[in-house]
Coordinates of C-alpha atoms in Angstrom, one line a residue:
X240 CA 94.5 50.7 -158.1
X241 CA 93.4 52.7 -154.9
X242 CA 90.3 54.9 -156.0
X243 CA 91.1 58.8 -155.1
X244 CA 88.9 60.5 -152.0
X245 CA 88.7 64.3 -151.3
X246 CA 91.9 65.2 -148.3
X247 CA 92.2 68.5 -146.3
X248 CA 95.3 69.5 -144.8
X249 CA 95.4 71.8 -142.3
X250 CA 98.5 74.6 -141.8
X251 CA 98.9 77.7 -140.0
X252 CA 97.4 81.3 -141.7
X253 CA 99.5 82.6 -144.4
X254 CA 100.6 79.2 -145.4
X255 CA 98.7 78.3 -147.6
X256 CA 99.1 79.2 -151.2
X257 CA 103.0 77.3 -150.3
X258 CA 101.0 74.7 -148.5
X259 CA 99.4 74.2 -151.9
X260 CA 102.1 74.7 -154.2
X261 CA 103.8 71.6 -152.3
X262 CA 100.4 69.5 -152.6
X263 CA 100.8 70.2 -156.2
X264 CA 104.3 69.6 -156.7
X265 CA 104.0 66.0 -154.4
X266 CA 101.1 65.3 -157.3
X267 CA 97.9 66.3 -155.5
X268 CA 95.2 67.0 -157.3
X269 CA 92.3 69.3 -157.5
X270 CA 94.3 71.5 -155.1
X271 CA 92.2 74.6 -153.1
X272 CA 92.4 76.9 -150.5
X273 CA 90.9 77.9 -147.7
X274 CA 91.7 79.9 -144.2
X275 CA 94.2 77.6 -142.6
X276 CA 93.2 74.8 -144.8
X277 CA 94.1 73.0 -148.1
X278 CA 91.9 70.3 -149.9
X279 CA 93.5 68.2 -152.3
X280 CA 92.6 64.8 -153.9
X281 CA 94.7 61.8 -153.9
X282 CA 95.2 58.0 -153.4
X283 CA 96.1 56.3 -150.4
X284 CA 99.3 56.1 -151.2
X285 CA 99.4 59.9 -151.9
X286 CA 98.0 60.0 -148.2
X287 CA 101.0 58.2 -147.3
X288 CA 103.2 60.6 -149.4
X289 CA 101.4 63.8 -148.0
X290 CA 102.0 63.0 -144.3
X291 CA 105.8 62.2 -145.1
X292 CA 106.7 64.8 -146.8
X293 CA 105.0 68.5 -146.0
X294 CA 106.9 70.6 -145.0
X295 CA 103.7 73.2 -144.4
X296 CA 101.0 71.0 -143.2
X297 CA 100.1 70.4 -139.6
X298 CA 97.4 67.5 -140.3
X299 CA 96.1 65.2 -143.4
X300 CA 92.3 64.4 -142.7
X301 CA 90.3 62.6 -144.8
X302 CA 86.7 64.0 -144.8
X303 CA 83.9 60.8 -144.8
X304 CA 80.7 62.6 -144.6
X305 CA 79.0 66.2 -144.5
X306 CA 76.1 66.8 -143.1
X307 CA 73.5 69.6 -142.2
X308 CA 72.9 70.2 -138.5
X309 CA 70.3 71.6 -136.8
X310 CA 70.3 70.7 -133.1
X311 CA 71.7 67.8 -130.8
X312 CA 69.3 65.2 -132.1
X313 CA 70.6 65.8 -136.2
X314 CA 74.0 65.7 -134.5
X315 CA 73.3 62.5 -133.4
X316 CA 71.8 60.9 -136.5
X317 CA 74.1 62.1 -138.9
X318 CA 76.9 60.6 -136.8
X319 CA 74.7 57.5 -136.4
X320 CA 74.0 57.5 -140.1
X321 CA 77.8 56.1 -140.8
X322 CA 79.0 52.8 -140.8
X323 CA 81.8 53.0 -138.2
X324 CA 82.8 49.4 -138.6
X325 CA 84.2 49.8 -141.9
X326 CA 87.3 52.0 -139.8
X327 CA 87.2 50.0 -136.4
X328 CA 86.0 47.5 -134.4
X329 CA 84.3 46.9 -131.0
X330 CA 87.6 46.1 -129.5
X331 CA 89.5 49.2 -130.4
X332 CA 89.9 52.5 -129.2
X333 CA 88.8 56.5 -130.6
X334 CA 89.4 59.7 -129.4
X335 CA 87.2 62.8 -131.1
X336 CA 88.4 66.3 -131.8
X337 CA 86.3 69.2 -132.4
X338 CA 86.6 72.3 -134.5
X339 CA 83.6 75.0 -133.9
X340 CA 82.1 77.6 -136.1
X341 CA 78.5 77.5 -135.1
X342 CA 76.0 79.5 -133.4
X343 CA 73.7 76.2 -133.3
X344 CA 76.5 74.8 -130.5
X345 CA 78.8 76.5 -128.5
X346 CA 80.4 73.9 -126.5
X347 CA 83.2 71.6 -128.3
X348 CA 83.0 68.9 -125.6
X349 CA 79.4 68.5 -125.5
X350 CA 79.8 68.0 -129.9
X351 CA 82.5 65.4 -128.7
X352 CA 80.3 63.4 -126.2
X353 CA 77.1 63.4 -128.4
X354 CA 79.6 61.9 -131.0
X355 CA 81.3 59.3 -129.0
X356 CA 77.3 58.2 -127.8
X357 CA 76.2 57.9 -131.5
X358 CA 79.5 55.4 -132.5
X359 CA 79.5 53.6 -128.6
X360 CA 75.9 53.3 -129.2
X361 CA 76.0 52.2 -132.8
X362 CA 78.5 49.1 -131.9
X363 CA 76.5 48.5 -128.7
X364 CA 73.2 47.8 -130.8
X365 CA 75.1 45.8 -133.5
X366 CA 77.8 43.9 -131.2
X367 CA 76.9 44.1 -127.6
X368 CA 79.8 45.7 -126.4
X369 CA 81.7 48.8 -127.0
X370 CA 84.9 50.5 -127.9
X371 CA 86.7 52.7 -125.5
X372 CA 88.1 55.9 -125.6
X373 CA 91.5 56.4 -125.1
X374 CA 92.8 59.8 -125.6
X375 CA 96.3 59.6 -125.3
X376 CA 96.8 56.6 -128.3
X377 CA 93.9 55.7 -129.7
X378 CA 93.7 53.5 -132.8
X379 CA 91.3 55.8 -134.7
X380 CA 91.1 59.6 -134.2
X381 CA 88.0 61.2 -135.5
X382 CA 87.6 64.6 -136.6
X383 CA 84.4 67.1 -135.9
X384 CA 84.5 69.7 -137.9
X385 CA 81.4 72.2 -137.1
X386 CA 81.1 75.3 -139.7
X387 CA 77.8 76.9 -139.4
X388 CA 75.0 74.2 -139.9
X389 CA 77.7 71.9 -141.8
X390 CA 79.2 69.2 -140.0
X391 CA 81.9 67.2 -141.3
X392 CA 83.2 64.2 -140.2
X393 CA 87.1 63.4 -141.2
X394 CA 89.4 60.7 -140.0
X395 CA 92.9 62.3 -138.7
X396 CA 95.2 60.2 -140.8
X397 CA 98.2 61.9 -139.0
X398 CA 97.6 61.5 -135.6
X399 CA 99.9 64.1 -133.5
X400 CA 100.2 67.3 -135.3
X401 CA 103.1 67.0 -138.0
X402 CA 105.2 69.4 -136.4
X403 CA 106.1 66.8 -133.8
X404 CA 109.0 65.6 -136.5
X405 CA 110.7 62.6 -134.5
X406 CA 113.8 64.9 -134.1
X407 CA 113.7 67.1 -131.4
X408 CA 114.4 65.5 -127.7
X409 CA 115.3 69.2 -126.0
X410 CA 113.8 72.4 -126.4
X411 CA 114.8 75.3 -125.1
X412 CA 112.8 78.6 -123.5
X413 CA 110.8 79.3 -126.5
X414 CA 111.2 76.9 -129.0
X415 CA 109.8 78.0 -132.6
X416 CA 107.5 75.2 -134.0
X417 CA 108.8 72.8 -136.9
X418 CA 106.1 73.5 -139.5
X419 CA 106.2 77.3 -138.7
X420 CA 110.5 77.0 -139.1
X421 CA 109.4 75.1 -142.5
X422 CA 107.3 77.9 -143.5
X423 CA 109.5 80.6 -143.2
X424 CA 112.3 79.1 -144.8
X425 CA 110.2 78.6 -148.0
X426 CA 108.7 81.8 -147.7
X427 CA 112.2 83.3 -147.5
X428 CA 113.1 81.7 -150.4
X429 CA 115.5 78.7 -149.0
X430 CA 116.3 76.4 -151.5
X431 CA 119.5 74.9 -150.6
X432 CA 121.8 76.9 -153.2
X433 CA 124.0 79.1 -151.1
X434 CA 125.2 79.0 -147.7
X435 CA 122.7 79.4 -144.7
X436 CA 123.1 80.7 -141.2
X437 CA 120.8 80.8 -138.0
X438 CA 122.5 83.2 -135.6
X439 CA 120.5 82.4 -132.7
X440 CA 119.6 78.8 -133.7
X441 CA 118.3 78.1 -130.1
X442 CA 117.1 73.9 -130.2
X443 CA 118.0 74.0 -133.7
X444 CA 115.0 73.6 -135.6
X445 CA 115.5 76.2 -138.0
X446 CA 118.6 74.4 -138.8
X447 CA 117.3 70.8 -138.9
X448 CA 114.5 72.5 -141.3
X449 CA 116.5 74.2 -143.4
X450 CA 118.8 71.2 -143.8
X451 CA 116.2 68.9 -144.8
X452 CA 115.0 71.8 -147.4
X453 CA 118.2 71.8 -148.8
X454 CA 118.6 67.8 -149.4
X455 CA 114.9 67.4 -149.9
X456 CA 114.6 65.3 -147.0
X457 CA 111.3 64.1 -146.5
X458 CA 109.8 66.3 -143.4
X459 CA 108.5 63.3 -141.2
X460 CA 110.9 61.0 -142.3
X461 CA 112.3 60.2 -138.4
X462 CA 108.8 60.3 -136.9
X463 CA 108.0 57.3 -135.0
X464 CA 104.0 57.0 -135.7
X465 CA 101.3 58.1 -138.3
X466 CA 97.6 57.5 -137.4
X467 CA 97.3 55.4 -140.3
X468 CA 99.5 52.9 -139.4
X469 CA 96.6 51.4 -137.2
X470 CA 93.8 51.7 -139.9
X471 CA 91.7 48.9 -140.8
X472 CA 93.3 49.5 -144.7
X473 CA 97.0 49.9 -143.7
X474 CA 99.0 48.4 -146.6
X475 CA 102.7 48.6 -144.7
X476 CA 104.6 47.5 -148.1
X477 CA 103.1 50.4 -149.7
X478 CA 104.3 52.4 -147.4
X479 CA 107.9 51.1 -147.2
X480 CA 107.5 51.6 -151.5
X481 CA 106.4 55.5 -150.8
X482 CA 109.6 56.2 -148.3
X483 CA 112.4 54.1 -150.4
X484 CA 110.8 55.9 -153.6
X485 CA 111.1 59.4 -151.8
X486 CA 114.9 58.8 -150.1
X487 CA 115.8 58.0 -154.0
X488 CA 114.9 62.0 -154.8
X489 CA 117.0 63.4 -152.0
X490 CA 119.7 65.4 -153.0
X491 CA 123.2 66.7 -152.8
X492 CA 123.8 69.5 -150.9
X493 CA 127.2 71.8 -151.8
X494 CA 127.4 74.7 -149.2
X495 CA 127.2 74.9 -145.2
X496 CA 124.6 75.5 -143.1
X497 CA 125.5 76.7 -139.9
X498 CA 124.0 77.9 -136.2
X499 CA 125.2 80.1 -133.3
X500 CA 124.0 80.5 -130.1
X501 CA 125.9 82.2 -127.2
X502 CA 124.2 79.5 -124.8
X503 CA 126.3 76.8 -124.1
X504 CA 123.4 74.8 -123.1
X505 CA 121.5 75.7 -126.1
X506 CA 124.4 74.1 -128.5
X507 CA 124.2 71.5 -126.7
X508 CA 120.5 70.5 -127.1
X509 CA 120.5 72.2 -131.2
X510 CA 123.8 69.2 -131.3
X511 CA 121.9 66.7 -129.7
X512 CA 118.4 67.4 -132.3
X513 CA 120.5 67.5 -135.3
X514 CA 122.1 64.2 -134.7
X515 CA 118.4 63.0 -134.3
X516 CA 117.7 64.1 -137.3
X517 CA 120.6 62.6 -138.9
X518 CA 121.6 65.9 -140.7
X519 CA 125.1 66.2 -138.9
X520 CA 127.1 65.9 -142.1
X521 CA 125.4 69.1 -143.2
X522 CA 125.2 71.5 -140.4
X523 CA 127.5 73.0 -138.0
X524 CA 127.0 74.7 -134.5
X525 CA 129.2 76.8 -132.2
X526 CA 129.1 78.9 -129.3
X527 CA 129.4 82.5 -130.6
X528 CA 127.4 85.5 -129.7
X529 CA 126.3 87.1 -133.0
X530 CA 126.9 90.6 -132.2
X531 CA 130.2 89.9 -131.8
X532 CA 130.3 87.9 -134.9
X533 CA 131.4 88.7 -139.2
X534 CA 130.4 87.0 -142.2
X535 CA 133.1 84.3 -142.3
X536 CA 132.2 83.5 -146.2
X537 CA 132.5 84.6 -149.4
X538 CA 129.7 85.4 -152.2
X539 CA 125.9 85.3 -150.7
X540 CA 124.2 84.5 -147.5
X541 CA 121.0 83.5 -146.4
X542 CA 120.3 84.0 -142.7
X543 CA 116.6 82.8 -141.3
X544 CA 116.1 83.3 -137.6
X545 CA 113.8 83.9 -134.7
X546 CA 115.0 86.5 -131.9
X547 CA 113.7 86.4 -128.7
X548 CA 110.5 88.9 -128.6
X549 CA 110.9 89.5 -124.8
X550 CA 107.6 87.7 -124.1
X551 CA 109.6 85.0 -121.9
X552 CA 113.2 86.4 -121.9
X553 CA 114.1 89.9 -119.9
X554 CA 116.4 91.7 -122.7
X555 CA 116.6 95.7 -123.2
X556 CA 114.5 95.2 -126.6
X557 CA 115.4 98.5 -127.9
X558 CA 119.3 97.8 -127.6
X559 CA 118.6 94.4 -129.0
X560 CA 117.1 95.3 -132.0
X561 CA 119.7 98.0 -132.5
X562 CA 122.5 95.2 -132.3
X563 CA 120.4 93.2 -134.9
X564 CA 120.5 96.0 -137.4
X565 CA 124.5 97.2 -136.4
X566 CA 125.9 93.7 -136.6
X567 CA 124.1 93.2 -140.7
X568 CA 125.2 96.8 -141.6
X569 CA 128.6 96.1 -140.2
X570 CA 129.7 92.6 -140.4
X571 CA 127.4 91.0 -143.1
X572 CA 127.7 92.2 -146.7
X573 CA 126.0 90.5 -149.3
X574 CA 123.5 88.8 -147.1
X575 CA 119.8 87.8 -147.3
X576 CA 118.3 88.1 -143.7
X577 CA 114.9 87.2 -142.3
X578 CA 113.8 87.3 -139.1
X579 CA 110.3 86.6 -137.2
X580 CA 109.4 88.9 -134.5
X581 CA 106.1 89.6 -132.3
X582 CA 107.5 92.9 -131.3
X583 CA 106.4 95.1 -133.9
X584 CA 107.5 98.4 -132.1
X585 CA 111.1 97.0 -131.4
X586 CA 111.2 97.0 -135.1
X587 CA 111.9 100.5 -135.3
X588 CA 115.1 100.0 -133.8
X589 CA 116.8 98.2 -136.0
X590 CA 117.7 101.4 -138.6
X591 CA 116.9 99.3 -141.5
X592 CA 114.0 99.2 -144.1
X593 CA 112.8 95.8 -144.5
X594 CA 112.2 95.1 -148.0
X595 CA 109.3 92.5 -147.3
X596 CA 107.2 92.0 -144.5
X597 CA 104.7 89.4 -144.0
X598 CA 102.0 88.7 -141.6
X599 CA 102.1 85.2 -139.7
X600 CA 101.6 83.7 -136.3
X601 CA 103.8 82.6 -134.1
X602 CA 101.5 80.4 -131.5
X603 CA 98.6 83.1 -130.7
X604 CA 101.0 85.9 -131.5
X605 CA 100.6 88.4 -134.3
X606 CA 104.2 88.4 -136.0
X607 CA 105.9 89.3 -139.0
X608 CA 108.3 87.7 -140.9
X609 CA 111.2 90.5 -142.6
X610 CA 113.3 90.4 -145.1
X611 CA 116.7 93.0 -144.9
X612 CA 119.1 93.2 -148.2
X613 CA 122.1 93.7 -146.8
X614 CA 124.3 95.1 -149.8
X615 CA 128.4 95.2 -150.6
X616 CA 128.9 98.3 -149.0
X617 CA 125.9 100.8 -149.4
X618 CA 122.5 100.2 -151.5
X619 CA 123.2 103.5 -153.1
X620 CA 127.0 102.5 -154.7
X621 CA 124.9 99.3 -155.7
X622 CA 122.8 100.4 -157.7
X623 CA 125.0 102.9 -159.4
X624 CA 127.3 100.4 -160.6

């Protein structure tokens, strides 16, 4: 049996208490968190698991030595002080990435160079020769991580950030982020047990995302590469184990999910990403404007979806949101809607009261993430039923 070792996953802020709740639910253990971060403890295997299948997490790292640094030269030494050819050899290749919270160093490439010098030099003194950098596919990726005088050094067992899915070929203006699309979704309370719609599904990642939700689809299952796969332990039928054990707990899925977009070309590429993703059986596009659209089904609704903010798109905001808040009150009884939006004064417009709102961040915008009951006719002949 694979011995367990300490793994931090990172995600984006307010993520984590569901970050952690799917660590725990995958079988994590000795699950905490932090600010943008989860630390769990697992297996290898579990390693495996975690990268396939959350949702929440942008990057599994696994943490291989903290140390307490005062200058350049302790940098150096702690660095030195590890073993790197336990994870490579001479003839491979490393990239390092840096995360600062110091006042001892400012710079993030300088930490990076005084790090590549301490493992180039290590292999130099031991083998005579050298591995390279390569920054675009590296066969090991090391992770800096400076907090104050604590330094830790991690191996990135994902590699690309694990919102990069496998799935998505076209984008359109503003695309919204896969893990960010997962995130609401769960915060919305998605769980696959009425029907769903997108009104301005764009690419169609909330759709793809909400989909996989529903049939508890591993997340990563159609992505191409994890770091791992080029470790020095990579145990490939362990792996093949971990993704035919997971397909077996997918499920059945018994409403419809379905997008709109009033871009034709926008269809197009939200067509072309959920055939990627394998998921056409379960979701359905058209071309429809949703202002101009009504509630086509009966009994409850769930509706997730990301308006444009105005940031990149010219639209009269204050109409816009206006139209968001006429076309629920009018046309969508009995619906559960969320939205994300950056433009916290357009909110005003919409002539609802949200009945949740909760801060996130959409990129390096401040956002919030609403929730609008819309009742059978008005909330006051619901509740005196």
């Amino acid at each position: 049996m694979d011995k367990n070792f300490k793994m931090v996953a990172k995600t984006f802020f307010g993520f984590e208490e569901i970050l952690a709740k799917e660590i725990q639910q995958l079988g994590g253990q000795e699950v905490q968190t932090g600010t943008r971060v989860v630390s769990f403890s697992g297996d290898k295997g579990f390693m495996y698991k975690a990268n396939l299948s959350l949702r929440t997490a942008l990057k599994v790292l696994k943490p291989i030595k903290t140390f307490k640094v005062f200058d350049d030269k302790s940098l150096y030494d702690g660095i030195s002080s590890i073993n790197w050819s336990e994870f490579m050899s001479e003839k491979q290749t490393f990239v390092v990435d840096v995360t600062l919270y110091s006042e001892v160093f400012n710079n993030s490439q300088f930490v990076g160079l005084k790090t590549k010098d301490a493992i180039v030099d290590q292999f130099r003194t031991n083998t005579g020769t050298r591995p390279s950098i390569d920054k675009d596919f590296p066969d090991l990726r090391v992770h800096i991580h400076l907090d104050r005088e604590y330094c830790t050094v991690s191996l990135d067992s994902s590699g690309d950030s694990l919102h990069h899915r496998g799935y998505r070929s076209a984008t359109n203006i503003a695309p919204i982020n896969e893990v960010l699309a997962a995130g609401m979704l769960i915060l919305a309370g998605w769980d696959g047990k009425s029907h769903f719609l997108d009104p301005m599904c764009g690419s169609g990642t909330i759709l793809a995302e909400a989909a996989m939700i529903a049939c508890n689809i591993p997340a990563n299952i159609n992505r191409k590469e994890f770091a791992f796969e080029k470790w020095k332990d990579w145990d490939n039928d362990l792996f093949d184990q971990i993704i035919d054990s997971m397909m077996k707990k997918t499920r059945e899925f018994h409403y419809t999910i379905t997008g709109f977009d009033k871009a034709p070309s926008a269809v197009r590429k939200a067509q072309d990403n959920i055939l990627n993703a394998n998921l056409e059986d379960y979701v359905t596009i058209k071309q429809q404007d949703f202002f101009d659209s009504k509630k086509e089904i009966e009994g409850p609704l769930h509706m997730v979806f990301n308006p444009p903010y105005g940031e990149r798109l010219d639209i009269d905001m204050e109409r816009f949101y206006r139209e968001i808040g006429d076309t629920f009150k009018q046309h969508y009884p009995n619906t559960q809607a969320w939205f994300i939006t950056a433009n916290l004064e357009a909110l005003k417009f919409v002539g609802l009261k949200p009945t949740r709102k909760i801060k996130l961040f959409n990129g390096k915008l401040e956002a919030r993430l609403l929730k609008y009951d819309i009742y059978e006719g008005s909330k006051r002949t619901k509740f005196q039923q």
